[in-house]
Amino acid sequence: MIYTMKKECLKKHFLKEPSKYEKNLVEDLTSNVFHEWNDKLEILTRICDYYSYTFRFYSDGRLVLQMVNAKTKDDDSRWRGKDDCGHLEYFSIDAMLIDWLDELKKNEGSYKFEEEIKFIEKLQEDIKKVVDYDILKELEDIRIRMYNTNFDQDRIILSDAIDLIKDSEKYRTGMKVIYESYEEDDDYEGADESDDILCQNCRTLVARMDDYEGMRPAYCPECGTKLIY
């Protein structure tokens, strides 16, 4: 995906591309939700530019869109159930992109959103494959209530299902990596550049402290767990 809006954003803030200040700009625009420009941000800014919206992130990942000057017809402007101010709030950028999918598909303007539609449809398919975490909580509660009852065999089957869901969940939400220090001093605090970074799930060495951020893998090459640094 060519980041045309990234270039415009840098230009708007009087920065050249590439810029050493790009990371700071992205973190400022997204309240540290993102640290570098990516496909989701590119599509978000394309939508906001075309439909005249501004956006604001919260540190917990929530995203708010505010209409500036609607380009759609009056009878089309309520397709998302927005209020009179055109204020839209989403719990994540993923939810926002999926919510706009139908609007992008029916767009009859000069700009065709083929690339954006294809990306969002893929995102939607990936999300559908993931079991909702609320279901996992419900299964845990049911298993607890089954303890010391006549449904012991069912409880065992349920336990296997829960373990399977937990196992798949780590690939979506991720697990924090382990920073393993070679310093033997008990009073030592911090990390040395030669220290290892391990996958918490299988303890595979995935990176070193002195590796650049772009060099660190997003997923463990051994077990596939999403890595949170």
mmCIF file of C-alpha atoms in Angstrom, residues 8 64 99 105 172:
data_model
loop_
_atom_site.group_PDB
_atom_site.id
_atom_site.type_symbol
_atom_site.label_atom_id
_atom_site.label_comp_id
_atom_site.label_asym_id
_atom_site.label_seq_id
_atom_site.Cartn_x
_atom_site.Cartn_y
_atom_site.Cartn_z
ATOM 1 C CA GLU A 8 0.425 14.674 3.172
ATOM 2 C CA VAL A 64 -13.403 9.284 17.896
ATOM 3 C CA ASP A 99 -18.174 0.114 10.376
ATOM 4 C CA LYS A 105 -18.763 -0.104 -1.040
ATOM 5 C CA ARG A 172 -4.424 -12.596 18.798
#
